[in-house]
C-alpha positions as a printed Julia matrix, in Angstrom:
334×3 Matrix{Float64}:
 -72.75  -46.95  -94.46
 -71.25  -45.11  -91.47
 -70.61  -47.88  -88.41
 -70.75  -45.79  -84.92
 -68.89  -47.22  -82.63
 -69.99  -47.4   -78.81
 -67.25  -45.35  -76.63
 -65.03  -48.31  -74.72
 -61.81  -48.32  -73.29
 -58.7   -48.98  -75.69
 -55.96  -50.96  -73.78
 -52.87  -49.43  -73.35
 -49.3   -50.52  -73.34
 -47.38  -50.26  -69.82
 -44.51  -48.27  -69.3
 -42.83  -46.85  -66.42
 -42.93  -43.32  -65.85
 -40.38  -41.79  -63.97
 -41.22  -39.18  -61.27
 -39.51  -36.13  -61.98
 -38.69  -34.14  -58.67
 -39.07  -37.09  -56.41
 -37.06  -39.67  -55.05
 -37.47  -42.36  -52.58
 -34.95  -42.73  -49.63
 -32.59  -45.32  -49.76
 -32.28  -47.46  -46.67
 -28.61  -47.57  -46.55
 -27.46  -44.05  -47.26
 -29.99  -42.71  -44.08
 -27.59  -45.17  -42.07
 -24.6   -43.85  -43.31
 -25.53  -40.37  -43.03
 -27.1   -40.82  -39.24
 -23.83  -42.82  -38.2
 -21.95  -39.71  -39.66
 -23.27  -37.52  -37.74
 -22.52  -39.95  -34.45
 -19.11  -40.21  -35.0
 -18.5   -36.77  -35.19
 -20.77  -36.32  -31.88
 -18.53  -38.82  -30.4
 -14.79  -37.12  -31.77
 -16.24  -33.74  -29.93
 -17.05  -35.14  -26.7
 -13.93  -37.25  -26.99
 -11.76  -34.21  -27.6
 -13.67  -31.33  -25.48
 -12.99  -34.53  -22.36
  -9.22  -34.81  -23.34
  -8.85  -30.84  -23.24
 -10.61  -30.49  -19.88
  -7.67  -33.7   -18.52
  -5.3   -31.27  -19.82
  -3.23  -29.28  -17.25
  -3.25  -26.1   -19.84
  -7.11  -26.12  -20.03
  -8.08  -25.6   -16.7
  -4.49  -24.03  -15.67
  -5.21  -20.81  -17.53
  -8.34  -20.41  -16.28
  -7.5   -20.71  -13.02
  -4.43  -18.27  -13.15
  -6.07  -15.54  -15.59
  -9.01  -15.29  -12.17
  -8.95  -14.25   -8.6
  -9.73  -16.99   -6.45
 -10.81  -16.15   -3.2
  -8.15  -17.89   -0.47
  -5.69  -18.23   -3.29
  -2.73  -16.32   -3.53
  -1.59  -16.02   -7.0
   2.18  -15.23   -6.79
   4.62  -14.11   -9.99
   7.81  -15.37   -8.98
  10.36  -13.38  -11.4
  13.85  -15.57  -11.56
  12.02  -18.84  -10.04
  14.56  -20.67  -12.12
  17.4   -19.82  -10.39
  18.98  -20.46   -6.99
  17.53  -18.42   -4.64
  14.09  -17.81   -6.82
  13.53  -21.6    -7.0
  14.1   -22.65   -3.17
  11.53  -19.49   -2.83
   8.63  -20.99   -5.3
   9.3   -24.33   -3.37
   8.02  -22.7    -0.28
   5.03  -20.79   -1.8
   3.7   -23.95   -3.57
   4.2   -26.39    0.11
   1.98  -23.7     1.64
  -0.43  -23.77   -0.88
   0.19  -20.53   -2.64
  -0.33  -20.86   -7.12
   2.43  -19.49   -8.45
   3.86  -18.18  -12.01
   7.7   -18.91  -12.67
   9.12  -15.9   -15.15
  12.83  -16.86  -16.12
  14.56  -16.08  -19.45
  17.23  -19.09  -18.19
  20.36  -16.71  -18.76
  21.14  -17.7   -14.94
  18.32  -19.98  -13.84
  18.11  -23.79  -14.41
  14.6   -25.47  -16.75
  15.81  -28.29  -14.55
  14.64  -26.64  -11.47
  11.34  -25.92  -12.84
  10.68  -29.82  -13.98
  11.7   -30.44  -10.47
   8.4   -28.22   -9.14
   5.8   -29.85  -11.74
   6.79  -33.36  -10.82
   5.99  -32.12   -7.07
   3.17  -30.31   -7.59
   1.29  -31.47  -11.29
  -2.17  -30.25  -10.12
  -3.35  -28.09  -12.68
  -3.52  -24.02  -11.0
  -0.78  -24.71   -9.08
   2.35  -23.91  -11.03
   3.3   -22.57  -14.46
   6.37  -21.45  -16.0
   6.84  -18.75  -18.53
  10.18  -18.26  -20.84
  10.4   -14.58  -21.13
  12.71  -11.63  -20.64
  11.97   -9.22  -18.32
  13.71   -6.44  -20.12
  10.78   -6.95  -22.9
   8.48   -4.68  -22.06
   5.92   -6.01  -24.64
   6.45  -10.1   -23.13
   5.81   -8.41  -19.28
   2.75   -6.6   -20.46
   1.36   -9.49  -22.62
   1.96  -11.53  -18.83
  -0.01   -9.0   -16.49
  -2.6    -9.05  -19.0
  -2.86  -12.52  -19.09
  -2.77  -13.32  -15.51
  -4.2   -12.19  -12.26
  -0.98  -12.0    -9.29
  -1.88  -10.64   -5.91
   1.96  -10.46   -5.14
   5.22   -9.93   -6.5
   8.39  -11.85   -5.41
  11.42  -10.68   -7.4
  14.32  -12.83   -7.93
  15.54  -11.89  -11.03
  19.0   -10.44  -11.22
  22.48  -10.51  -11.96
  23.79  -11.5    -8.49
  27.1   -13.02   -8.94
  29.85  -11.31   -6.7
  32.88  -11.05   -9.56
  30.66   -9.23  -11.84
  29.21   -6.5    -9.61
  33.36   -5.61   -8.96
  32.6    -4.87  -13.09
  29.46   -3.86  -13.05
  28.62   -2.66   -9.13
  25.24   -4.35   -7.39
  24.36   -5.43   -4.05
  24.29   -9.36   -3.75
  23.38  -11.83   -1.36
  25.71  -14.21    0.38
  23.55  -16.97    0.29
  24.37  -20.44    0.94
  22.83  -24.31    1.49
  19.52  -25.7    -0.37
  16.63  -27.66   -0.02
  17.2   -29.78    3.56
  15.08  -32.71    2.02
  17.15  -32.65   -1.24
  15.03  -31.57   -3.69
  16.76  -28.63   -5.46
  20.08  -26.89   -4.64
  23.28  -24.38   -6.37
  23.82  -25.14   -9.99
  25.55  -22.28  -12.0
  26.57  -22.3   -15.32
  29.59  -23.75  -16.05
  30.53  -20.62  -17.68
  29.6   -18.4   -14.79
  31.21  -20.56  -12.29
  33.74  -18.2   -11.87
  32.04  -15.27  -10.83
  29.94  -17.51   -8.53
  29.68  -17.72   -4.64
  32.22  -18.94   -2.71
  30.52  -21.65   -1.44
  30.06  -22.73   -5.6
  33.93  -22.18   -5.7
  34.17  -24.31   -2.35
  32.14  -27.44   -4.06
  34.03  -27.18   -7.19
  37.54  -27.37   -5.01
  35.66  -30.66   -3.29
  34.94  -32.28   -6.43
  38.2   -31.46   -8.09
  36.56  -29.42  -11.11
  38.92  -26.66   -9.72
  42.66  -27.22   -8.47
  41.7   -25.03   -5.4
  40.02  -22.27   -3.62
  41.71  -18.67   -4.36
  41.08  -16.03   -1.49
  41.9   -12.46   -2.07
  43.18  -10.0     0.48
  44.68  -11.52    3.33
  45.29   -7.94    4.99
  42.21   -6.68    5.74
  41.61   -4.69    8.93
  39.98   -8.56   10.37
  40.71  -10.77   13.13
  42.35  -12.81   10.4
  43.05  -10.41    7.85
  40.27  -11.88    5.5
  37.33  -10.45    4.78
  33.91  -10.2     6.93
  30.63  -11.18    5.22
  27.01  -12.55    6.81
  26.25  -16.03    5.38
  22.65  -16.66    4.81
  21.33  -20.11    4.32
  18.5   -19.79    1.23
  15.65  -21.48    3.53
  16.08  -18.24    6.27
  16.12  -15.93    3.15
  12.92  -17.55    1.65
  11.52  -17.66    5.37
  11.47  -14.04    5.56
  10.37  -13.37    2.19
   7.44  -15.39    2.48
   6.42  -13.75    6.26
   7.18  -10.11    4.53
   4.13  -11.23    2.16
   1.78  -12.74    4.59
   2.31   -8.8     6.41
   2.07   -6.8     3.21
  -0.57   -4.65    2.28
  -1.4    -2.42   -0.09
   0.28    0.62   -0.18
   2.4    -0.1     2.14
   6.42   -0.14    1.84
   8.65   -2.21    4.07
  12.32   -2.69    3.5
  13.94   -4.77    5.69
  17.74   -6.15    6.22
  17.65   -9.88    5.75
  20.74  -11.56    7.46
  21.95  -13.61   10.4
  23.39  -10.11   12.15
  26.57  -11.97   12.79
  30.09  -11.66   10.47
  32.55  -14.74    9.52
  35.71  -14.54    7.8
  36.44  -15.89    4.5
  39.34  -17.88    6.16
  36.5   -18.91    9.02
  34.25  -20.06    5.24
  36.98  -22.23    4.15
  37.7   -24.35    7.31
  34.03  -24.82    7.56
  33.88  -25.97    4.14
  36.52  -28.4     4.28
  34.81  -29.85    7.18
  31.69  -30.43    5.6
  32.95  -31.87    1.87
  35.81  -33.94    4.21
  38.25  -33.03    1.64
  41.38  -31.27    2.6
  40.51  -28.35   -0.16
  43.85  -26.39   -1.84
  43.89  -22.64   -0.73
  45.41  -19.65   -2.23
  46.13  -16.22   -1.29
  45.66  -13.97   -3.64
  46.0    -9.92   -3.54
  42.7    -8.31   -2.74
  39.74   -7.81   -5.57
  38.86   -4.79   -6.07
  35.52   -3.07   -4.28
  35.54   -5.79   -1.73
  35.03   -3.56    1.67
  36.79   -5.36    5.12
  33.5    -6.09    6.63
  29.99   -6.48    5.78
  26.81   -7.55    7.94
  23.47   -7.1     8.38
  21.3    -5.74   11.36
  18.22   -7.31   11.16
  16.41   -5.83   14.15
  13.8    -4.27   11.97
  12.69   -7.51   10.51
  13.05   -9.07   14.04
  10.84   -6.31   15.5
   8.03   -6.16   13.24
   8.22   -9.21   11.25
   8.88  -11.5    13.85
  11.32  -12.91   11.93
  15.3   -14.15   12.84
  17.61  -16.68   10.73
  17.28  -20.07   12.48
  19.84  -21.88    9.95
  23.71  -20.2    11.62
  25.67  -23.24   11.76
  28.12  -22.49    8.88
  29.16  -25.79    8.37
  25.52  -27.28    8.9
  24.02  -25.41    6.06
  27.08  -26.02    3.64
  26.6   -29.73    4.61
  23.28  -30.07    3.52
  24.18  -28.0    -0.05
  27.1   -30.87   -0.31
  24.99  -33.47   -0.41
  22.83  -32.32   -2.94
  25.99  -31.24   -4.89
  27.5   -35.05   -4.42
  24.62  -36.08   -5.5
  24.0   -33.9    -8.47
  27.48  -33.91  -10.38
  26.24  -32.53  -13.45
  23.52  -30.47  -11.64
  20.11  -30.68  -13.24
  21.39  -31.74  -16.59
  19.84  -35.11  -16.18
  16.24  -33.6   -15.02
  16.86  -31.12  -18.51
């Protein structure tokens, strides 16, 4: 006998089933993942904020661009004696200027001197190079914008052009408010200036002064040279650029007009160190001419400009003090 059954439902046994493909988000990993993402938000901002603070960020902006009212000025030799005293003036009178110095002659001490005076970013930067390397130069101009030129960077020393002939600058004093001054190498110091050799004889480093030629054609039979202090030299420098223009060539003589003697030097140097300096006469060096001084009437005329610093002993004064108070010259600031 054949039992139909009516059609019902069988139960079944549970199991889970796992959902291939699909998988629900887990509270806690979203958080990590979103927090993730804020901290690296955060790191950005923090580190695109700490590069804008930073003098280089905005600094090579600002020198690689024209600015209108700015004067962007290369300064080649800033590092040195004469090129230093000269950036000092630019950057008082709000000029931006590049320092190019390999430091054969010039002092990095000089150059800390000008950032701790003026640490605004596009107002001063310094550049190690050679100017002999015609590859660092170019890589420089291309980098930068200048509107000017001031070029300081030469042997100057007097001994080594009697080697090696160049003109050279009797330049002497420094920074009236103390700031920067003469520091040659010790192992230049003897080609130096006279006024280096004077300072030396002051603060014993040397036994004495040695003058050569004593039978010159002179009023004293020494010989005859113009004395510039550096702030007169810088002075005219900086009015020849405020008259420049393009195309335009003007070469001017840059000196006091007036002779002394080396003997009329030395008195005026033991006056201002006080010390009673040791002198001696030596036979004359060789290239050294009897007499040699400037007429400056064309920079008078059309520059407007004449040397305001002619009290030997004045300016050699001021360049003591710095000297007495910078034995070791700007080894401390280096």
């Amino acid at each position: 006998m054949l039992n139909f059954a009516r059609g019902r439902s069988q139960p079944r046994p549970t199991r889970s089933m796992p959902l291939s493909g699909m998988e629900y988000p887990d509270p806690k990993r979203k958080s990590n993942f979103v927090g993730k993402i804020l901290m690296a938000a955060t790191l950005t901002a923090l580190c695109i904020i700490m590069l804008k603070q930073s003098p280089n960020f905005n600094t090579l902006s600002r020198f690689s661009e024209h600015e209108e009212g700015v004067t962007h000025v290369l300064v080649t030799g800033g590092a040195g004696y004469i090129g230093s005293h000269a950036a000092l003036r630019l950057l008082k009178e709000s000029y931006r200027v590049t320092i190019v110095d390999n430091l054969s002659r010039g002092n990095i001490g000089a150059v800390k001197v000008l950032q701790k005076l003026f640490p605004e970013p596009g107002q001063l930067q310094f550049v190690y190079a050679d100017l002999g390397d015609a590859k660092a130069v170019n890589k420089i101009f291309s980098e930068n914008a200048f509107d000017a030129v001031m070029h300081f960077a030469a042997v100057a020393y007097v001994g080594e052009s009697t080697l090696d002939p160049l003109k050279y600058f009797n330049v002497i004093g420094s920074d009236p408010e103390g700031r920067l001054g003469e520091a040659p190498k010790p192992e230049l110091r003897e080609h130096g200036r006279i006024s280096g050799a004077c300072f030396d004889a002051a603060h014993g480093v040397i036994p004495g002064l040695k003058v050569k030629g004593t039978d010159y054609k002179t009023h004293d039979g020494t010989c005859i040279r113009d004395y510039i202090d550096v702030t007169d030299l810088v002075d005219a420098h900086v009015k020849a650029l405020k008259k420049a223009k393009p195309g335009e060539v003007g070469i001017y003589n840059v000196g006091t007009g007036r002779g002394r003697s080396v003997k009329e030097f030395v008195e005026a140097c033991k006056k201002a160190t006080g010390v009673e300096i040791k002198v001696d006469y030596l036979p004359r060096r060789p290239g050294d001419y009897a007499e040699v001084f400037s007429d400056p009437t064309k920079i008078r005329l059309e520059l407007n400009w004449t040397a305001q610093l002619t009290d030997l002993q004045e300016s050699l004064q001021i360049a003591w003090r710095w000297q007495k108070a910078h034995r070791d010259g700007y080894a401390a600031a280096s």
